[in-house]
Short mmCIF file of C-alpha atoms in Angstrom, two decimals:
data_model
loop_
_atom_site.label_atom_id
_atom_site.label_comp_id
_atom_site.label_asym_id
_atom_site.label_seq_id
_atom_site.Cartn_x
_atom_site.Cartn_y
_atom_site.Cartn_z
CA MET A 12 -21.26 -9.19 -10.23
CA SER A 13 -18.02 -7.19 -10.17
CA VAL A 14 -17.45 -7.54 -13.91
CA ARG A 15 -21.07 -6.63 -14.66
CA ASN A 16 -20.87 -3.50 -12.51
CA GLY A 17 -17.41 -2.64 -13.77
CA ILE A 18 -18.70 -2.64 -17.35
CA LEU A 19 -21.67 -0.51 -16.33
CA ALA A 20 -19.28 2.00 -14.71
CA LEU A 21 -17.12 2.24 -17.84
CA LEU A 22 -20.17 2.72 -20.06
CA ALA A 23 -21.49 5.42 -17.69
CA GLU A 24 -18.30 7.40 -18.47
CA GLU A 25 -18.86 7.21 -22.23
CA PRO A 26 -20.30 4.83 -24.87
CA ARG A 27 -17.71 2.20 -25.92
CA HIS A 28 -17.22 -0.74 -28.28
CA GLY A 29 -16.93 -4.21 -26.74
CA TYR A 30 -13.19 -4.47 -27.40
CA ALA A 31 -12.57 -0.98 -25.97
CA LEU A 32 -14.36 -2.13 -22.80
CA LYS A 33 -12.00 -5.09 -22.49
CA SER A 34 -8.90 -2.88 -22.94
CA GLU A 35 -10.10 -0.15 -20.59
CA PHE A 36 -11.06 -2.67 -17.88
CA SER A 37 -7.55 -4.12 -18.03
CA ARG A 38 -5.86 -0.68 -18.01
CA ARG A 39 -7.88 0.63 -15.11
CA THR A 40 -7.04 -2.43 -12.98
CA ALA A 41 -3.30 -2.20 -13.79
CA GLY A 42 -3.51 -5.40 -15.82
CA THR A 43 -4.38 -7.40 -12.70
CA TRP A 44 -7.88 -8.29 -13.92
CA GLU A 45 -8.05 -9.41 -17.53
CA LEU A 46 -11.36 -10.09 -19.31
CA ASN A 47 -11.68 -12.07 -22.51
CA VAL A 48 -13.78 -10.66 -25.34
CA GLY A 49 -16.34 -13.47 -25.05
CA GLN A 50 -16.87 -12.64 -21.39
CA VAL A 51 -17.42 -8.97 -22.25
CA TYR A 52 -20.04 -9.74 -24.92
CA THR A 53 -21.84 -12.31 -22.74
CA THR A 54 -22.04 -9.73 -19.94
CA LEU A 55 -23.25 -7.02 -22.34
CA ALA A 56 -25.99 -9.36 -23.63
CA ARG A 57 -27.21 -9.95 -20.06
CA LEU A 58 -27.09 -6.24 -19.24
CA ARG A 59 -29.13 -5.52 -22.38
CA ARG A 60 -31.62 -8.24 -21.45
CA ASP A 61 -32.05 -6.52 -18.06
CA GLY A 62 -32.50 -3.12 -19.71
CA LEU A 63 -29.33 -1.65 -18.18
CA VAL A 64 -27.43 -1.02 -21.45
CA ALA A 65 -28.40 -0.46 -25.10
CA GLU A 66 -26.61 -0.56 -28.46
CA ASP A 67 -26.17 2.51 -30.62
CA GLU A 68 -26.46 2.23 -34.39
CA PRO A 69 -22.99 1.71 -35.94
CA VAL A 70 -21.54 4.97 -37.28
CA ASP A 71 -17.87 4.23 -38.00
CA GLY A 72 -17.91 0.65 -39.25
CA PRO A 73 -19.76 -2.53 -38.44
CA ARG A 74 -19.19 -2.41 -34.67
CA HIS A 75 -21.84 -1.28 -32.22
CA ARG A 76 -21.08 1.10 -29.40
CA TRP A 77 -22.78 0.39 -26.12
CA ARG A 78 -24.23 2.98 -23.75
CA VAL A 79 -25.76 2.83 -20.29
CA THR A 80 -29.52 3.37 -19.87
CA GLY A 81 -31.28 5.30 -17.08
CA SER A 82 -31.96 2.02 -15.26
CA GLY A 83 -28.31 1.13 -15.74
CA ARG A 84 -27.22 4.39 -14.06
CA GLY A 85 -29.55 3.62 -11.16
CA ALA A 86 -28.11 0.10 -10.76
CA LEU A 87 -24.58 1.52 -10.86
CA GLU A 88 -25.32 4.14 -8.17
CA LYS A 89 -26.82 1.43 -5.97
CA TRP A 90 -23.70 -0.75 -6.37
CA LEU A 91 -21.29 2.12 -5.66
CA GLY A 92 -23.26 3.05 -2.53
CA THR A 93 -23.29 -0.48 -1.06
CA PRO A 94 -20.35 -1.53 1.20
CA VAL A 95 -18.36 -4.58 0.10
CA ASP A 96 -18.44 -7.45 2.60
CA GLU A 97 -15.62 -9.87 1.79
CA ALA A 98 -15.53 -12.75 4.23
CA ALA A 99 -11.89 -12.85 5.40
CA SER A 100 -12.45 -16.23 7.03
CA ARG A 101 -13.09 -17.98 3.71
CA ASN A 102 -9.53 -17.73 2.56
CA GLU A 103 -7.39 -20.66 1.41
CA LEU A 104 -4.21 -19.38 3.06
CA ILE A 105 -5.92 -19.04 6.43
CA LEU A 106 -7.46 -22.49 6.05
CA LYS A 107 -4.12 -24.06 5.12
CA VAL A 108 -2.28 -22.58 8.11
CA LEU A 109 -5.07 -23.46 10.56
CA LEU A 110 -5.07 -27.06 9.37
CA ALA A 111 -1.27 -27.29 9.33
CA LEU A 112 -1.39 -26.37 13.04
CA GLY A 113 -2.72 -29.88 13.68
CA GLY A 114 0.46 -31.49 12.28
CA PRO A 115 4.11 -31.47 13.35
CA PRO A 116 5.69 -28.01 14.00
CA ASP A 117 8.23 -28.48 11.19
CA ARG A 118 5.44 -28.84 8.65
CA LEU A 119 3.77 -25.66 9.84
CA ARG A 120 7.11 -23.81 9.57
CA LEU A 121 7.51 -25.11 6.04
CA VAL A 122 4.05 -23.81 5.12
CA LEU A 123 4.85 -20.41 6.67
CA ASP A 124 8.31 -20.17 5.08
CA ARG A 125 7.13 -21.07 1.59
CA GLN A 126 4.14 -18.78 1.73
CA ARG A 127 6.28 -15.94 3.08
CA ALA A 128 8.84 -16.31 0.28
CA PHE A 129 6.08 -16.50 -2.33
CA ALA A 130 4.26 -13.44 -0.96
CA MET A 131 7.52 -11.52 -0.77
CA GLU A 132 8.30 -12.27 -4.41
CA ARG A 133 4.87 -10.94 -5.35
CA LEU A 134 5.57 -7.82 -3.32
CA GLN A 135 8.92 -7.35 -5.07
CA GLU A 136 7.17 -7.67 -8.42
CA TYR A 137 4.56 -5.05 -7.50
CA THR A 138 7.19 -2.73 -6.04
CA ARG A 139 9.19 -2.81 -9.26
CA ALA A 140 6.11 -1.78 -11.19
CA ARG A 141 5.39 1.21 -8.94
CA PRO A 142 7.93 3.72 -10.27
CA VAL A 143 6.88 2.86 -13.84
CA LEU A 144 3.26 3.63 -13.03
CA ALA A 145 4.08 6.73 -10.99
CA ASP A 146 6.18 8.13 -13.83
CA ALA A 147 3.36 7.39 -16.29
CA GLY A 148 0.97 9.36 -14.06
CA ASP A 149 -1.65 6.59 -14.20
CA LEU A 150 -3.51 7.15 -10.92
CA SER A 151 -5.96 4.29 -11.41
CA ALA A 152 -3.17 1.77 -11.96
CA GLU A 153 -1.19 3.19 -9.01
CA LEU A 154 -4.17 2.73 -6.69
CA ALA A 155 -4.74 -0.82 -8.01
CA LEU A 156 -1.13 -1.64 -7.24
CA ASP A 157 -1.36 -0.03 -3.77
CA ALA A 158 -4.27 -2.38 -3.04
CA LEU A 159 -2.23 -5.42 -4.11
CA VAL A 160 0.82 -4.31 -2.10
CA LEU A 161 -1.16 -3.68 1.06
CA ARG A 162 -3.02 -6.99 0.81
CA VAL A 163 0.21 -8.96 0.41
CA ASP A 164 1.70 -6.97 3.27
CA ALA A 165 -1.29 -7.95 5.43
CA ASP A 166 -0.69 -11.63 4.57
CA LEU A 167 2.99 -11.31 5.48
CA ARG A 168 2.16 -9.65 8.80
CA TRP A 169 -0.31 -12.39 9.56
CA LEU A 170 2.30 -15.09 8.78
CA ASP A 171 4.71 -13.35 11.17
CA ARG A 172 1.98 -13.21 13.80
CA CYS A 173 1.32 -16.95 13.37
CA GLU A 174 4.97 -17.78 13.80
CA GLN A 175 5.28 -15.55 16.86
CA ARG A 176 2.21 -17.05 18.55
CA VAL A 177 3.36 -20.60 17.83
CA ALA A 178 6.85 -19.83 19.21
CA ASP A 179 5.32 -18.24 22.34
CA ARG A 180 3.10 -21.27 22.87
CA GLU A 181 6.05 -23.68 22.46
CA ARG A 182 8.10 -21.66 24.96
CA GLU A 183 5.26 -21.69 27.49
CA SER A 184 4.91 -25.46 27.07
CA ARG A 185 8.62 -25.94 27.70
CA LEU A 186 8.50 -23.77 30.82
CA ASP A 187 5.45 -25.70 32.08
CA ARG A 188 7.24 -29.00 31.57
CA GLY A 189 10.36 -27.64 33.28
CA SER A 190 8.48 -26.44 36.35
CA ARG A 191 6.75 -29.79 36.89
CA MET B 20 37.29 -14.55 -14.19
CA LYS B 21 34.20 -13.95 -12.07
CA ASP B 22 34.48 -11.02 -9.64
CA ALA B 23 34.61 -11.92 -5.97
CA PRO B 24 31.25 -11.33 -4.27
CA ALA B 25 30.68 -7.96 -2.61
CA VAL B 26 30.21 -9.81 0.69
CA SER B 27 30.72 -13.44 1.55
CA PHE B 28 30.12 -15.26 4.82
CA GLU B 29 31.77 -18.65 5.26
CA ARG B 30 30.46 -20.61 8.26
CA VAL B 31 30.16 -17.33 10.16
CA GLU B 32 29.08 -17.43 13.78
CA ARG B 33 28.67 -14.68 16.37
CA VAL B 34 28.33 -15.76 19.95
CA TYR B 35 28.08 -13.47 22.97
CA ALA B 36 29.32 -14.82 26.30
CA SER B 37 28.33 -13.19 29.56
CA GLY B 38 29.66 -15.14 32.52
CA PRO B 39 28.41 -18.71 32.28
CA SER B 40 25.65 -17.89 29.78
CA VAL B 41 26.33 -18.03 26.07
CA THR B 42 24.02 -16.51 23.45
CA ARG B 43 24.33 -17.47 19.82
CA ALA B 44 23.24 -14.36 17.91
CA LEU B 45 24.07 -15.65 14.44
CA GLY B 46 25.11 -18.71 12.50
CA PRO B 47 26.70 -20.78 11.41
CA ILE B 48 25.77 -19.07 8.18
CA ASP B 49 27.03 -19.18 4.56
CA LEU B 50 26.07 -16.31 2.32
CA GLU B 51 27.17 -14.45 -0.80
CA LEU B 52 25.97 -11.01 -1.86
CA GLU B 53 26.79 -10.04 -5.43
CA ILE B 54 28.24 -6.71 -6.53
CA GLY B 55 25.40 -4.31 -7.34
CA GLU B 56 22.81 -6.44 -5.55
CA PHE B 57 20.19 -4.91 -3.23
CA VAL B 58 19.51 -7.38 -0.42
CA ALA B 59 16.98 -7.00 2.39
CA ILE B 60 17.22 -8.89 5.67
CA MET B 61 14.02 -9.63 7.57
CA GLY B 62 13.12 -11.63 10.65
CA PRO B 63 11.70 -11.23 14.14
CA SER B 64 13.52 -9.27 16.86
CA GLY B 65 16.56 -11.21 18.04
CA SER B 66 16.84 -13.25 14.84
CA GLY B 67 20.31 -11.88 14.04
CA LYS B 68 19.54 -9.19 11.44
CA SER B 69 21.59 -6.38 12.95
CA THR B 70 24.39 -8.76 13.92
CA LEU B 71 24.65 -9.85 10.28
CA LEU B 72 24.72 -6.21 9.17
CA SER B 73 27.44 -5.29 11.69
CA LEU B 74 29.61 -8.18 10.51
CA ALA B 75 29.11 -7.29 6.82
CA GLY B 76 29.93 -3.66 7.63
CA ALA B 77 33.20 -4.45 9.43
CA LEU B 78 31.74 -3.03 12.64
CA ASP B 79 32.09 -6.36 14.47
CA ARG B 80 34.19 -9.51 14.15
CA PRO B 81 32.78 -13.04 13.99
CA THR B 82 33.41 -15.57 16.75
CA ALA B 83 34.07 -18.18 14.05
CA GLY B 84 34.16 -18.33 10.26
CA ARG B 85 35.27 -15.80 7.66
CA VAL B 86 33.74 -12.57 6.42
CA ARG B 87 35.14 -11.35 3.10
CA LEU B 88 34.46 -8.08 1.29
CA ARG B 89 35.32 -8.38 -2.41
CA GLY B 90 37.46 -11.38 -1.58
CA VAL B 91 39.40 -9.67 1.25
CA ASP B 92 39.24 -11.62 4.50
CA LEU B 93 38.50 -9.03 7.18
CA ALA B 94 40.31 -11.14 9.79
CA THR B 95 43.59 -10.35 8.01
CA ARG B 96 43.08 -6.59 8.45
CA THR B 97 44.27 -4.49 11.38
CA ALA B 98 41.91 -2.18 13.26
CA SER B 99 43.41 0.78 11.45
CA GLN B 100 42.99 -0.86 8.03
CA LEU B 101 39.37 -1.65 8.88
CA ALA B 102 38.78 1.98 9.88
CA THR B 103 40.13 3.11 6.50
CA LEU B 104 37.95 0.55 4.71
CA ARG B 105 34.86 1.76 6.57
CA ARG B 106 35.63 5.42 5.81
CA ARG B 107 36.49 4.88 2.15
CA SER B 108 34.36 2.05 0.83
CA LEU B 109 31.39 1.58 3.15
CA GLY B 110 28.35 3.76 3.76
CA TYR B 111 25.93 3.50 6.67
CA VAL B 112 22.36 4.68 7.11
CA PHE B 113 21.01 4.06 10.57
CA GLN B 114 17.72 4.81 12.26
CA ASP B 115 19.34 7.35 14.58
CA LEU B 116 20.76 9.47 11.82
CA ASN B 117 24.01 10.57 13.46
CA LEU B 118 23.98 13.86 11.55
CA LEU B 119 26.13 16.39 13.40
CA PRO B 120 23.88 19.26 14.53
CA GLY B 121 26.54 22.00 14.20
CA LEU B 122 27.22 21.21 10.53
CA THR B 123 25.04 22.05 7.51
CA ALA B 124 23.57 19.29 5.33
CA CYS B 125 26.40 19.84 2.85
CA GLU B 126 29.10 19.75 5.57
CA ASN B 127 27.61 16.57 7.03
CA VAL B 128 27.74 14.84 3.65
CA ALA B 129 31.24 16.18 2.89
CA LEU B 130 32.70 15.10 6.24
CA PRO B 131 33.54 11.46 5.39
CA ARG B 132 35.32 12.60 2.21
CA GLU B 133 37.33 15.22 4.11
CA LEU B 134 38.27 12.64 6.74
CA ASP B 135 39.42 10.47 3.87
CA GLY B 136 41.84 13.18 2.69
CA ALA B 137 39.83 14.90 -0.05
CA SER B 138 40.31 18.66 -0.25
CA ILE B 139 37.50 20.81 1.13
CA ALA B 140 36.62 21.99 -2.40
CA VAL B 141 36.43 18.45 -3.81
CA ALA B 142 34.51 17.13 -0.80
CA ARG B 143 32.04 20.02 -1.06
CA ARG B 144 31.51 19.48 -4.80
CA GLU B 145 30.89 15.74 -4.27
CA ALA B 146 28.57 16.48 -1.34
CA LEU B 147 26.51 18.90 -3.44
CA GLU B 148 26.26 16.30 -6.21
CA ALA B 149 25.15 13.67 -3.70
CA LEU B 150 22.54 16.05 -2.23
CA ASP B 151 21.28 16.77 -5.76
CA THR B 152 20.76 13.05 -6.38
CA VAL B 153 18.46 12.87 -3.33
CA GLY B 154 16.61 16.04 -4.38
CA LEU B 155 18.07 18.24 -1.63
CA GLY B 156 20.58 20.40 -3.48
CA HIS B 157 18.53 23.49 -2.63
CA LEU B 158 18.71 22.76 1.11
CA ALA B 159 22.47 22.15 1.24
CA GLU B 160 23.16 25.07 3.60
CA ARG B 161 20.42 24.20 6.09
CA PHE B 162 21.27 22.74 9.50
CA PRO B 163 19.74 19.38 10.45
CA GLU B 164 17.32 20.96 12.95
CA ASP B 165 15.86 23.07 10.12
CA LEU B 166 15.02 19.99 8.01
CA SER B 167 12.04 17.61 8.27
CA GLY B 168 12.58 14.00 9.38
CA GLY B 169 12.31 12.80 5.79
CA GLU B 170 14.81 15.40 4.57
CA ARG B 171 17.29 14.52 7.33
CA GLN B 172 17.06 10.87 6.37
CA ARG B 173 17.71 11.74 2.72
CA VAL B 174 20.82 13.69 3.83
CA ALA B 175 21.93 10.49 5.58
CA VAL B 176 21.39 8.56 2.34
CA ALA B 177 23.44 11.15 0.42
CA ARG B 178 26.23 10.84 2.99
CA ALA B 179 26.20 7.04 2.73
CA PHE B 180 26.66 7.20 -1.06
CA VAL B 181 29.10 10.11 -1.37
CA GLY B 182 32.43 9.16 -2.96
CA ALA B 183 33.09 5.74 -4.42
CA ARG B 184 31.25 3.53 -1.92
CA GLU B 185 31.13 -0.16 -2.73
CA LEU B 186 28.75 -1.25 0.00
CA VAL B 187 25.96 0.64 1.77
CA LEU B 188 24.40 -0.78 4.92
CA ALA B 189 21.05 0.47 6.12
CA ASP B 190 19.51 -0.56 9.46
CA GLU B 191 15.81 0.38 9.66
CA PRO B 192 16.63 3.60 7.78
CA THR B 193 13.11 4.95 7.69
CA GLY B 194 12.75 5.00 11.48
CA ALA B 195 9.66 6.95 12.47
CA LEU B 196 8.99 8.46 9.04
CA ASP B 197 5.45 8.29 7.70
CA SER B 198 4.84 5.71 4.98
CA MET B 199 5.15 8.08 2.01
CA ALA B 200 8.41 9.65 3.30
CA GLY B 201 9.70 6.16 4.11
CA GLU B 202 8.91 4.96 0.62
CA ARG B 203 10.79 7.90 -0.86
CA VAL B 204 13.91 6.93 1.12
CA LEU B 205 13.62 3.33 -0.09
CA ARG B 206 13.17 4.39 -3.69
CA LEU B 207 16.30 6.53 -3.34
CA LEU B 208 18.30 3.58 -2.01
CA ARG B 209 17.07 1.52 -5.00
CA GLU B 210 17.97 4.24 -7.50
CA ARG B 211 21.40 4.89 -5.99
CA CYS B 212 22.06 1.14 -6.04
CA ASP B 213 21.05 0.92 -9.73
CA GLU B 214 22.96 4.02 -10.79
CA SER B 215 26.18 3.62 -8.79
CA GLY B 216 26.42 -0.17 -9.03
CA CYS B 217 27.18 -0.44 -5.33
CA THR B 218 25.76 -3.20 -3.14
CA VAL B 219 23.04 -2.33 -0.62
CA VAL B 220 22.11 -4.34 2.45
CA LEU B 221 18.91 -3.27 4.18
CA VAL B 222 17.60 -4.49 7.54
CA THR B 223 13.90 -3.88 7.93
CA HIS B 224 10.73 -5.06 9.67
CA ASP B 225 8.61 -3.63 6.88
CA ALA B 226 7.86 -5.98 3.99
CA THR B 227 6.80 -3.11 1.73
CA HIS B 228 10.33 -1.70 2.14
CA ALA B 229 11.96 -5.07 1.54
CA GLY B 230 9.94 -5.20 -1.68
CA TRP B 231 12.46 -2.80 -3.24
CA ALA B 232 15.25 -5.38 -2.90
CA ASP B 233 16.46 -7.90 -5.49
CA ARG B 234 16.61 -10.58 -2.80
CA VAL B 235 15.05 -10.88 0.63
CA LEU B 236 16.59 -13.14 3.28
CA PHE B 237 14.48 -14.27 6.23
CA LEU B 238 16.34 -15.08 9.44
CA ARG B 239 15.06 -17.19 12.31
CA ASP B 240 17.10 -17.88 15.48
CA GLY B 241 20.28 -16.65 13.79
CA LEU B 242 19.92 -18.91 10.75
CA LEU B 243 18.64 -18.40 7.22
CA ALA B 244 15.05 -19.69 7.18
CA SER B 245 14.10 -18.84 3.58
CA GLU B 246 14.70 -16.35 0.83
CA ALA B 247 12.71 -14.58 -1.89
CA ARG B 248 14.13 -13.64 -5.27
CA GLY B 249 11.69 -11.35 -7.00
CA SER B 250 11.04 -12.27 -10.60
CA ALA B 251 11.81 -9.76 -13.31
CA ARG B 252 8.21 -10.06 -14.50
CA LEU B 253 6.13 -6.98 -13.88
CA VAL B 254 2.41 -7.03 -13.20
CA PRO B 255 0.68 -8.24 -16.40
CA GLY B 256 -0.21 -5.33 -18.62
CA VAL B 257 2.11 -2.87 -16.86
#
């Protein structure tokens, strides 16, 4: 649904060729969400079937430009006005850590350490891209990168929280055993 | 021949003894930081981050092992030689800025160069250049109390880099700054590291700040738990 609505949003700005849609989608998401041309044309065909987009007659060569219809604008407004509900619980990282809790402590630490190093490397990568984007004045790409940075940061904070809670629990267990 | 590392730790330990109780704050730890490298140190409170920074900055001596700066074993240096090393080659940016309130921004930045024997004119010229690099040349004659928190921290960065510093150590340098002002300080550290070729060691709790580093070391219970080396690859399409 995101790709379908994303294409509608780009066409609501101005009519575009299929390939221009692919390029603009990639640019506006800072290259973090690539579409292939086949995916773009399949989506356009479905949008046309549902009466949300239409093709213009070719004027500058064989390629059609696509434009949004009145129904398409209505569908877009409805999407923009509906809150996104992403279920945080259905996340592979969370699942992996929760299940690793059932094994030996060293294995859990290994999971936390490897994930932390991996997430940090991602964060370094994003951080290096930030000055380039800021200097280019590309607001859309800057905001896309902010979203990535803050999500990785949230993962890293959660990993720290896991480690802290596990360490607290181990300490309490030791104290309990010592007082018996 | 390969240059000696900017900092090397060989089986370094730091233990604090108080009466019968002994606390191991760090180590044993082996570590090499390359010249021109920007390294961030992360870990929970009490994991040894600041102890590591103090040892690398010749502000403390290890209980065991060897700390070398560019191949020079700090244990072979007298207190007076270490003081000269700190004044001449090392820069510090701490959370509590330690700017002197009675001196202007320019005088604060010039002070370490004057203490090192530079003439007032030379120290002032270098201080103005350093303030320019952090975007504060126009506020050089302001006193610290007339600057915002972010501006004061940028003065501290200028002071840490003034002269020919080989190693800059920063302990939670963004303190209570808001996230945008904090990011500006981190970007400055990154730029000064890239432009001057000096080594930067940053201690931080904030992963988004550590993201500016070439390498991030994670400490746990005084030992190295893991490390991240950011790839040179940028986000696809950027």
